Coordinates of C-alpha atoms in Angstrom, one line a residue:
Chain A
X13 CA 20.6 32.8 -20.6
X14 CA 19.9 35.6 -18.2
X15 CA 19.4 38.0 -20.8
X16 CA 17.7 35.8 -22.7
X17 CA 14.8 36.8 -21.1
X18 CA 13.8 39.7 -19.2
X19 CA 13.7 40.1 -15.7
X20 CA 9.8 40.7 -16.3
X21 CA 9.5 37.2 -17.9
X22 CA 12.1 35.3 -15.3
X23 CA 9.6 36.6 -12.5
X24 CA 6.8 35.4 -14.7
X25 CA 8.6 31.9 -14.4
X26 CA 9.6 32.1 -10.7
X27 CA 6.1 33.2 -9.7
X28 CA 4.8 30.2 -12.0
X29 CA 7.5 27.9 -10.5
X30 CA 6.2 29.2 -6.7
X31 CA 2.4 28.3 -7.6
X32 CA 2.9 25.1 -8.8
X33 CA 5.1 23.9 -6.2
X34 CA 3.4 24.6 -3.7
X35 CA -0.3 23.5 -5.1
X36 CA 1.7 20.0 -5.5
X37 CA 3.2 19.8 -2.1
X38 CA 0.5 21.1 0.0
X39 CA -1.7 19.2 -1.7
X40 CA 0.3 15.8 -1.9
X41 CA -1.1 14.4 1.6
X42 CA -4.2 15.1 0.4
X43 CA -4.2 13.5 -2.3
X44 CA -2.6 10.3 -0.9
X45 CA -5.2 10.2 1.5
X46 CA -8.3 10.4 -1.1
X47 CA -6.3 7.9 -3.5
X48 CA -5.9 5.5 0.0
X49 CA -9.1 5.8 0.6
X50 CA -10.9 5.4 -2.3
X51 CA -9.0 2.2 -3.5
X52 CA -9.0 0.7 -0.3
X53 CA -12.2 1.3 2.1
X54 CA -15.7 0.6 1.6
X55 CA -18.1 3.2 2.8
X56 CA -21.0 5.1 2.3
X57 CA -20.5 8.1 0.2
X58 CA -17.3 6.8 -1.4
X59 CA -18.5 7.0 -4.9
X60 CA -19.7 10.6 -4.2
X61 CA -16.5 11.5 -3.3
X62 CA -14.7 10.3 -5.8
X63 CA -17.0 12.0 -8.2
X64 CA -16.3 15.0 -6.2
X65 CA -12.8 14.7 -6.7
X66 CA -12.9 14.1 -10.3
X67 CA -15.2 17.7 -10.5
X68 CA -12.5 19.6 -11.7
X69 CA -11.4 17.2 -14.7
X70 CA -14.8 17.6 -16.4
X71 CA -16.0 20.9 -15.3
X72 CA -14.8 24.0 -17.4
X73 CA -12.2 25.5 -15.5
X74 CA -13.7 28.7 -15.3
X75 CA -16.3 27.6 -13.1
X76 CA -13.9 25.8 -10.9
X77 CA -12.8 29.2 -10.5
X78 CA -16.0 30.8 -10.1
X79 CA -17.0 27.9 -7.6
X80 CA -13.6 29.1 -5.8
X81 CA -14.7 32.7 -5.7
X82 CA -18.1 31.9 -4.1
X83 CA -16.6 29.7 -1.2
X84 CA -12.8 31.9 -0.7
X85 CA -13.8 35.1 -1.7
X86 CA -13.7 37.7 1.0
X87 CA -17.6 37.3 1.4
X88 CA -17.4 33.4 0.8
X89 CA -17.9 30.9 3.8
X90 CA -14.1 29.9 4.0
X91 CA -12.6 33.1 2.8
X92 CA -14.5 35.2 5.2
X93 CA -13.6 32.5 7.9
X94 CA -9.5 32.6 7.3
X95 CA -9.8 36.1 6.6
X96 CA -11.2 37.2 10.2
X97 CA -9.4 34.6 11.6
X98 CA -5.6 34.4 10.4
X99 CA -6.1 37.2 7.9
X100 CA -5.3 35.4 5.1
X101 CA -6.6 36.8 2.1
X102 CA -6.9 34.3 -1.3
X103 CA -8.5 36.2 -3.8
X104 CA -6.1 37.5 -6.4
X105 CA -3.0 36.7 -4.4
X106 CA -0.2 33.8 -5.3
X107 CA -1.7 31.6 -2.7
X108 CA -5.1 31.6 -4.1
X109 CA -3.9 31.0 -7.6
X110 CA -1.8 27.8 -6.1
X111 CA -5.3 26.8 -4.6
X112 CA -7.0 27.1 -7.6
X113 CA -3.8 25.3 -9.4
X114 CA -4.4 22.6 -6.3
X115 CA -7.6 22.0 -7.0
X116 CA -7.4 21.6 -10.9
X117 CA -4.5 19.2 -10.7
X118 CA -6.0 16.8 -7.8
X119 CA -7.9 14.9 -9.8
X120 CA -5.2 13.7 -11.6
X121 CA -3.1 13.2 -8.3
X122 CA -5.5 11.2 -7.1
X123 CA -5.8 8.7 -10.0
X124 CA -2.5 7.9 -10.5
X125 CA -2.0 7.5 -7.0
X126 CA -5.1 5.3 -6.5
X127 CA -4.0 3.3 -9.3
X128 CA -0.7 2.6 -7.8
X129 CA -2.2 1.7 -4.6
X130 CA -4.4 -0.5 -6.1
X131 CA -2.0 -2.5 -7.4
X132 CA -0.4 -2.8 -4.4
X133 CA -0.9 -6.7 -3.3
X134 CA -3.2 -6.5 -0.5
X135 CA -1.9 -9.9 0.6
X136 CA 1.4 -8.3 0.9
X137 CA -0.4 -6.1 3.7
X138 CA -1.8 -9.3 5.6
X139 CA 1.7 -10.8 5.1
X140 CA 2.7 -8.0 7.5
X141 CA -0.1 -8.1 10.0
X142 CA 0.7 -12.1 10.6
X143 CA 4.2 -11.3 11.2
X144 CA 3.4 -8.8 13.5
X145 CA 2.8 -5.5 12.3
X146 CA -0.1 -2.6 13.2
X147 CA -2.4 -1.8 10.2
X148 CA 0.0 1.5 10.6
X149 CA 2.9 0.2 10.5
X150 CA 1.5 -2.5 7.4
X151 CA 0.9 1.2 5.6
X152 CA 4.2 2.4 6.2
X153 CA 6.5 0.0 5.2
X154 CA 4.3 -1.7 2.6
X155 CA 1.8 0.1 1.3
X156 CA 3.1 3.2 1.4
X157 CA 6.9 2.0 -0.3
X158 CA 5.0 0.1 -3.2
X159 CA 3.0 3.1 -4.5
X160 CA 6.0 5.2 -4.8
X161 CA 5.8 5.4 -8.1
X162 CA 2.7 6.3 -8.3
X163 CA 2.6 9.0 -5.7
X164 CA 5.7 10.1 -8.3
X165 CA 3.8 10.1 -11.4
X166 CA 1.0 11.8 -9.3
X167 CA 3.4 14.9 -8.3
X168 CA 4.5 15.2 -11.6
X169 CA 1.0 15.3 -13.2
X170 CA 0.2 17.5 -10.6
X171 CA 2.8 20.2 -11.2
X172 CA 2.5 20.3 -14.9
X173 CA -1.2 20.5 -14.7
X174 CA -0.7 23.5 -12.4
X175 CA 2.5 25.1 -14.6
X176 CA -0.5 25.5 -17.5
X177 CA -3.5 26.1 -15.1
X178 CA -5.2 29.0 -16.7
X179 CA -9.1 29.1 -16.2
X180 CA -9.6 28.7 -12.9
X181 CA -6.7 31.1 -12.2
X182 CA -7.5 34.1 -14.0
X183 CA -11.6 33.6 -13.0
X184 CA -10.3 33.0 -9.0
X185 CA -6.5 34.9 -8.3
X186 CA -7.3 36.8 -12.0
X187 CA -4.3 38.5 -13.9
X188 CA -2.0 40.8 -11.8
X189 CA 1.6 41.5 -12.8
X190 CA 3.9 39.8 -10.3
X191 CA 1.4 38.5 -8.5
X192 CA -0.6 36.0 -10.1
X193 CA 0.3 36.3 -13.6
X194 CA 1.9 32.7 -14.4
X195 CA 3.5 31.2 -17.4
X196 CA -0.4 30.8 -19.1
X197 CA -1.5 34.2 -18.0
X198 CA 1.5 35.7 -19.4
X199 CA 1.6 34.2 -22.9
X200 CA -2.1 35.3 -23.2
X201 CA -1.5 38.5 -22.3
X202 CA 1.7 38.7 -24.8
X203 CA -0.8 37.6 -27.4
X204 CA -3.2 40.6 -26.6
X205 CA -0.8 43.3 -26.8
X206 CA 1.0 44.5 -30.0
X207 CA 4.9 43.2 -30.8
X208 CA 4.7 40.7 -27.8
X209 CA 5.0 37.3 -30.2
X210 CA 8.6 37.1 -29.2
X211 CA 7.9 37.2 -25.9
X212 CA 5.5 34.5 -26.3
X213 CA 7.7 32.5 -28.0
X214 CA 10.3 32.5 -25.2
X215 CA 7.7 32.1 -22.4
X216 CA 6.3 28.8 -24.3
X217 CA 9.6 27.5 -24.9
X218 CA 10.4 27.3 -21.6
X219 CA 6.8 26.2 -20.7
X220 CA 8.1 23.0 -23.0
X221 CA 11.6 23.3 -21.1
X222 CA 9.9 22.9 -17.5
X223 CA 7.5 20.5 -18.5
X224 CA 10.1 18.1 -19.7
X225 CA 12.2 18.8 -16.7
X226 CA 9.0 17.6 -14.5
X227 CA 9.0 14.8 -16.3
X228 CA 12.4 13.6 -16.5
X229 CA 12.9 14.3 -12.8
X230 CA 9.3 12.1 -11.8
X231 CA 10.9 9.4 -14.1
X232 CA 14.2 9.3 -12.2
X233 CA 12.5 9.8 -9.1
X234 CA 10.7 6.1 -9.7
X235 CA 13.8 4.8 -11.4
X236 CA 15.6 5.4 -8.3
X237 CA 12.8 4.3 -5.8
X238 CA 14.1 0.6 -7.5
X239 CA 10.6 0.3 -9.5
X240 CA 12.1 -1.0 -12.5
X241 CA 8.8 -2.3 -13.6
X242 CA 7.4 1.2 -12.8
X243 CA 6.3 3.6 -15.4
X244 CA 5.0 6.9 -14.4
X245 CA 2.5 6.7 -17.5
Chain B
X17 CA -4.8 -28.2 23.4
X18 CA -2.8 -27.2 20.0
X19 CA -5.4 -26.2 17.9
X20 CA -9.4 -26.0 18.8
X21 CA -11.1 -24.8 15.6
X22 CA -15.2 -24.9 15.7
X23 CA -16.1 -21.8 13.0
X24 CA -18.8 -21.2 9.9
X25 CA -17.1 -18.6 7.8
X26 CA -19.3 -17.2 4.7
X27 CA -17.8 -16.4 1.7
X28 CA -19.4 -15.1 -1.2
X29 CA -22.4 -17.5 -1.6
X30 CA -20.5 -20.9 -0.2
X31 CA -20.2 -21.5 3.4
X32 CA -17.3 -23.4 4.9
X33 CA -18.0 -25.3 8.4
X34 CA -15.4 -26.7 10.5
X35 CA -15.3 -28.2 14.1
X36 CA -11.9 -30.4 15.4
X37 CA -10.0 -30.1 18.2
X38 CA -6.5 -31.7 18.0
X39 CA -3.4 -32.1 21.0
X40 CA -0.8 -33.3 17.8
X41 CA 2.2 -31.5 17.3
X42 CA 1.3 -31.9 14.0
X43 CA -1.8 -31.5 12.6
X44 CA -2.7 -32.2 9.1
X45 CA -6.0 -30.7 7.6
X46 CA -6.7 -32.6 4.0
X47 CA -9.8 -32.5 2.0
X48 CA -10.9 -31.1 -1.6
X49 CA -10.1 -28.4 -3.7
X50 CA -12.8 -25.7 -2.2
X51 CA -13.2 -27.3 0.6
X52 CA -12.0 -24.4 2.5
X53 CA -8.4 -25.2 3.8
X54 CA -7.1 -22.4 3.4
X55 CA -10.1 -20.4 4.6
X56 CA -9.7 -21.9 7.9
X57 CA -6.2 -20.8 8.0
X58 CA -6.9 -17.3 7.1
X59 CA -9.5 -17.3 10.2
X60 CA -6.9 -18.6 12.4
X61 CA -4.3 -15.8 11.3
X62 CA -7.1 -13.4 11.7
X63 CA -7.3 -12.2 8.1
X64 CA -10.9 -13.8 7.5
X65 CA -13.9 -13.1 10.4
X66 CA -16.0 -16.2 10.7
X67 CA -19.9 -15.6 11.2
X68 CA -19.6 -17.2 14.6
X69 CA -17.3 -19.8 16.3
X70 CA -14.7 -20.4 18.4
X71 CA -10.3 -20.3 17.7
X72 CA -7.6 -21.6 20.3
X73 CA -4.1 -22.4 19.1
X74 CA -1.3 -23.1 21.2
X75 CA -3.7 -22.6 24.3
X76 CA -5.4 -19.8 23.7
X77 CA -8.2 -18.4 22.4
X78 CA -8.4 -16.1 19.4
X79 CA -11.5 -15.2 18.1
X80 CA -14.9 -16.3 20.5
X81 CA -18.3 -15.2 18.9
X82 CA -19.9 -15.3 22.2
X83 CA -17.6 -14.1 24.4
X84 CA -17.0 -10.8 21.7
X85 CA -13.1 -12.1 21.7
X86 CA -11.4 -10.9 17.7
X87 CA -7.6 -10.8 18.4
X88 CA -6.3 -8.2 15.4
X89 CA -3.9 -10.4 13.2
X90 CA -0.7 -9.0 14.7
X91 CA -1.8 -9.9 18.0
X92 CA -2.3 -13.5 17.0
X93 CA 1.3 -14.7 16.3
X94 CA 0.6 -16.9 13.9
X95 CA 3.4 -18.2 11.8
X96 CA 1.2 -18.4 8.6
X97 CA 3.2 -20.1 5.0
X98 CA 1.3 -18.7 2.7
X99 CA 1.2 -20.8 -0.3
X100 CA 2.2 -18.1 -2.6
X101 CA 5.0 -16.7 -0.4
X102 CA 4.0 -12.9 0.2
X103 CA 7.3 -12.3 0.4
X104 CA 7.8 -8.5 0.0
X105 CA 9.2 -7.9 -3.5
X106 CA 11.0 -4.4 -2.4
X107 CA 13.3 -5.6 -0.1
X108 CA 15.6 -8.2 0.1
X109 CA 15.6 -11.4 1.4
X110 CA 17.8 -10.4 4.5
X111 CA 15.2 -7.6 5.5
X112 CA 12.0 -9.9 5.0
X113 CA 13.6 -12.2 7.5
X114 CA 14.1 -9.4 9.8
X115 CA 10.8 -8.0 9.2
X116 CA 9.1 -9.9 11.7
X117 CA 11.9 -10.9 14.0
X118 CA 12.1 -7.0 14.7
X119 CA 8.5 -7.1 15.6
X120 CA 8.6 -9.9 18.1
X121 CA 9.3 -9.3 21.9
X122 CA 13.2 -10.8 22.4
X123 CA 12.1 -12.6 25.1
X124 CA 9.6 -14.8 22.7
X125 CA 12.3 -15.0 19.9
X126 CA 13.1 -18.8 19.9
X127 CA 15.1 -18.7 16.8
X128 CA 18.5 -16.5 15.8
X129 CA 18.4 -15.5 11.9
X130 CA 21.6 -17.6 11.5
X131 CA 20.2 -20.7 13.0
X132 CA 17.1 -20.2 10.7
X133 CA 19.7 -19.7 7.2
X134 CA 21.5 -22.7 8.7
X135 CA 18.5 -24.6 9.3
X136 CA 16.7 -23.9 6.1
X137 CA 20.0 -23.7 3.8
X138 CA 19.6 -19.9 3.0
X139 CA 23.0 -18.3 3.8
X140 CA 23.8 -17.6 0.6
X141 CA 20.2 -15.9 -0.5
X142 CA 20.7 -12.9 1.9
X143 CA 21.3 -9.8 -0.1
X144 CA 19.3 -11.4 -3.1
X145 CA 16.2 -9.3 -4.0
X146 CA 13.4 -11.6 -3.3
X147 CA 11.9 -11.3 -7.2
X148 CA 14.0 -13.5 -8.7
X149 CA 14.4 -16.6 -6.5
X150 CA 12.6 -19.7 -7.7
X151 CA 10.2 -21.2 -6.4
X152 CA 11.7 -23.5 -3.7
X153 CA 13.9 -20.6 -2.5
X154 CA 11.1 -18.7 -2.1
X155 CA 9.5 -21.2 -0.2
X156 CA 12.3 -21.9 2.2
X157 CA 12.5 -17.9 2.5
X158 CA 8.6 -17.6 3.5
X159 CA 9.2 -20.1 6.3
X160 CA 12.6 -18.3 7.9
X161 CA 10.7 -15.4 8.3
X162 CA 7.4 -17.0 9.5
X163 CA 9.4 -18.9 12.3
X164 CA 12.1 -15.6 12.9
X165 CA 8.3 -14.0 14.1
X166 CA 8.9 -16.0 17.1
X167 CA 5.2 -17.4 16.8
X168 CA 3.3 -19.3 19.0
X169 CA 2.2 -21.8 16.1
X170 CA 2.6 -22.1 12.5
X171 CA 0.8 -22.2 9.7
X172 CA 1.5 -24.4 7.1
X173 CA -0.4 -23.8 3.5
X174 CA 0.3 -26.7 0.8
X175 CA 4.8 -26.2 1.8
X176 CA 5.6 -28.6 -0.8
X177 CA 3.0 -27.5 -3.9
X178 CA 4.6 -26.7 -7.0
X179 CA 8.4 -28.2 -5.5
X180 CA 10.2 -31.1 -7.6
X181 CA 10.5 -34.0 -6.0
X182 CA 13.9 -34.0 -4.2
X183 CA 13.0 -30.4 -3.2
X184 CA 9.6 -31.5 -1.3
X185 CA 11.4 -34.1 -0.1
X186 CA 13.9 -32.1 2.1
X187 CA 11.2 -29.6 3.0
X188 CA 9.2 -32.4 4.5
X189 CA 12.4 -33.3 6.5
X190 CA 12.5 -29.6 7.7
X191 CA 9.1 -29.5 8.7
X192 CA 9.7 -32.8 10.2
X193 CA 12.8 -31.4 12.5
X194 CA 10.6 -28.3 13.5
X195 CA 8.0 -30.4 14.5
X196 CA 10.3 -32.9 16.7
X197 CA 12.5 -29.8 17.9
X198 CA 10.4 -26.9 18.6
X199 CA 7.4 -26.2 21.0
X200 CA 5.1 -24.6 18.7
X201 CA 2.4 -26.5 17.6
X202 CA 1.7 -27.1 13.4
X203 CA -1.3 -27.1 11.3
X204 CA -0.9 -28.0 8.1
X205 CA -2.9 -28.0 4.8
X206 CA -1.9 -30.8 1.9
X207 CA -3.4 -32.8 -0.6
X208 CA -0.8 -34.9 -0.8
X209 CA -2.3 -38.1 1.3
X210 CA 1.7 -39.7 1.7
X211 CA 2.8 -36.4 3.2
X212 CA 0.2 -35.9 5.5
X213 CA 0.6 -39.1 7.1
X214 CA 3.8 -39.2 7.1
X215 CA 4.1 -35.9 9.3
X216 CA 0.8 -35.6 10.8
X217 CA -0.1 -36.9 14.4
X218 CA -3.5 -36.2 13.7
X219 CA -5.4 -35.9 10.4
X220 CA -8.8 -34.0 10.0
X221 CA -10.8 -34.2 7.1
X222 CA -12.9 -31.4 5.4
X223 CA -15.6 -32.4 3.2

C-alpha cells in the first residue's frame, strides 16, 4: 500500500487528515454551544446569528476565504492581534487552512446538532429539575446524552466537509506544498500539470476511501451510543 | 397547611385562576378538561411562573409574587407523576430510580430503593430499558422514582389514566398506603369522581 502511493501524496493525505481533524475537534464545542443555543433560548439577535452561522453554506467559498484574509491576515483585526500577541501566524499555514476548513463545515455542525437537540424531549429536562437536578446537571445527563447522535452525525459532516474544503483554503492558507496543500488542492494541481491523471486518480480514490471511513465510523459511533432509532442522516 | 395554592397563570390567550387552601393528606383537584389541572401542578413543581400569586406545600412557601420568592424546580422537592411518565428513555429503569435518590440529601431520604420495588411490585423491571415497558409499568416506575427523590410532597397527575381496571385498581391501593403511611402530603389531579372520593380528604373544584 505504501508504495502505492508516493511519499509526496501520503503527506498530501496526513496534512489533509491533520486539517480536518483538527477544524472538527476545535471546533466541536463550538458548535454544540450555537446548536444549544439556537434550539433552545429565546433572545434578541438569535435569528441573526443563526443566519450568521449558516454564512458559509450559501456564500461562495472563495469569499469566505477572502472574508478570512481581511479579519486573520497579518494586517487583519484578529491576525494582527494573535500575531503581536502569541505570534501565531494564520495565513498560508496548516492552522489557518483548518480555520478556514472550521468555518466552512460549522454550518453543517451546527444543524445537525441543533436538530438533535431539538428533538430532545424538553419534558425529559423538567423531569430532572423536579427530581432534583441543576439546569447543569439536567444538560449533562440529559440533554447532553440524547443528542449524541447528533453531535456524531455533526462531527462527521464536519470532517468530510473539511477533507474536500477547497475555496476558502486556497483564497485564505492558498496552495503551498506540505503545508497547506490538502487532498482538494492536490488533485487540482495534478490536473494542471502534464502526466499527473494517475496521481489524481489515486488521490480521489482515497478521497472516496476516507470519506466512507468518516462515515462508517460516525455510524458506529451512534450505534454504539445505544441510539438504535438514530440515524446520522 | 399541606397545600396553599392562590395563583393566575397565563397561558397563550387562556388564563387559569386558582385559590384553595387544604390541611388533607390527600387532596384531590377535579374539574374539566382545560380547566388547568395540570397547569397548577406544573406551577407548584416550578416548571410554569404564574403572573402573580402565592405556593406553600408541606409548609412552605414556594413561589410569593410580592414577597419576590421563585424557588428553582430542583429546590422545590416536589414529587411530581407526570401523566406521561418522563421517564428517561436512555437508561434503565434501575438508574431512573436512582436518578433522584442520588440527588436528595440522605438525611431526607425516607424510602430505600428496595422498599420502593417491594412496595410498588417492580423487582423484577430493574435492568429493563425503560422503552418498552407498558404502560402500567411505566406508571408504577414514574412513581418509585418520584418518591426515591425523598420529596416533601407529591404530585399526582391523572395515576390511573389510560390503566385497565384491575391495574387502577391496585394503584389506588398504593396511593392509598402512601397516603396512610407516609408524612408527605398529596395533591392529586383525576377525573374520575369515584377515585377522587374515595382517596381524597379534601376535594377542590376548578371550573
Amino acid at each position: 500500500m505504501s508504495g502505492w502511493l508516493s511519499a509526496a501524496e501520503w503527506a498530501v493525505i496526513g496534512l489533509s487528515l491533520k486539517v480536518s481533524l483538527v477544524a472538527v475537534l476545535a471546533s466541536l464545542p463550538f458548535a454544540y454551544a450555537l446548536a444549544w443555543l439556537i434550539a433552545r433560548r429565546r433572545f434578541p439577535g438569535r435569528m441573526l446569528l443563526d443566519a450568521a452561522v449558516h454564512l458559509p453554506l450559501v456564500l461562495p467559498p472563495v469569499v469566505t476565504g477572502w472574508l478570512l484574509l481581511l479579519a486573520f491576515g497579518r494586517n487583519g483585526p484578529i491576525g494582527g492581534w494573535l500575531e503581536q500577541t502569541f505570534g501565531i501566524t494564520l495565513v498560508f499555514t496548516w492552522v489557518g487552512a483548518a480555520l478556514a476548513a472550521a468555518v466552512m463545515a460549522l454550518p453543517l455542525m451546527v444543524r445537525a446538532m441543533r436538530l438533535s437537540i431539538e428533538a430532545v424531549d424538553r419534558k425529559l429536562v423538567e423531569a430532572a429539575r423536579s427530581l432534583g437536578a441543576s439546569p447543569l446537571r439536567a444538560f449533562a445527563t440529559i440533554t447532553l446524552p440524547l443528542s449524541l447522535p447528533g453531535i456524531a452525525a455533526g462531527a462527521m459532516l464536519g470532517f468530510a466537509r473539511s477533507l474536500g474544503e477547497f475555496g476558502a483554503t486556497i483564497t485564505f492558507a492558498a496552495n503551498i506544498e506540505g503545508k497547506t496543500r490538502t487532498l482538494p488542492l492536490a488533485i487540482y494541481t495534478g490536473l494542471q500539470v502534464p502526466g499527473g491523471e494517475s496521481a489524481v486518480a489515486r488521490l480521489a480514490i482515497m478521497a472516496i476511501v476516507l470519506s466512507l471511513g468518516a462515515l462508517m465510523v460516525s455510524e458506529w459511533l451512534v450505534r454504539r451510543s445505544g441510539g438504535s432509532r438514530a440515524h446520522v442522516l | 397547611m399541606s397545600f396553599e395554592v392562590r395563583l393566575t397563570l397565563r397561558l397563550g390567550e387562556a388564563e387559569v385562576r386558582a385559590d384553595f387552601a387544604s390541611d388533607a393528606r390527600l387532596t384531590a383537584l377535579v374539574g374539566p378538561s382545560g380547566a388547568g389541572k395540570t397547569s397548577v401542578l406544573n406551577a407548584i413543581a416550578g416548571l410554569l411562573h404564574p403572573r402573580e400569586g402565592r405556593l406553600l406545600a408541606a409548609g412552605r412557601v414556594l413561589f410569593d409574587s410580592e414577597r419576590g420568592i421563585d424557588l428553582s424546580p430542583e429546590a422545590r422537592r416536589a414529587g411530581y407523576v407526570f401523566q406521561d411518565g418522563r421517564l428517561f428513555p436512555h437508561m434503565s429503569v434501575r438508574k431512573n430510580l436512582a436518578y433522584g435518590e442520588r440527588l436528595a440529601p440522605p438525611a431526607e431520604r425516607w424510602i430505600t430503593c428496595a422498599e420502593v420495588s417491594d412496595l410498588l411490585d417492580i423487582g423484577d423491571l430493574l435492568d429493563r430499558r425503560t422503552t418498552n415497558l407498558s404502560g402500567g409499568e411505566v406508571r408504577r416506575v414514574a412513581i418509585a422514582r418520584a418518591l426515591l427523590a425523598a420529596p416533601r410532597f407529591l404530585l399526582l397527575d391523572e395515576p390511573t389514566a389510560s390503566l385497565d381496571a384491575a391495574r387502577a385498581e391496585a394503584l389506588l391501593g398504593l396511593i392509598e398506603r402512601i397516603r396512610d403511611a407516609m408524612e408527605v402530603p398529596i395533591l392529586l389531579v383525576s377525573h374520575s369522581r369515584a377515585e377522587v372520593e374515595r382517596l381524597a380528604g379534601q376535594i377542590v373544584e376548578m371550573a
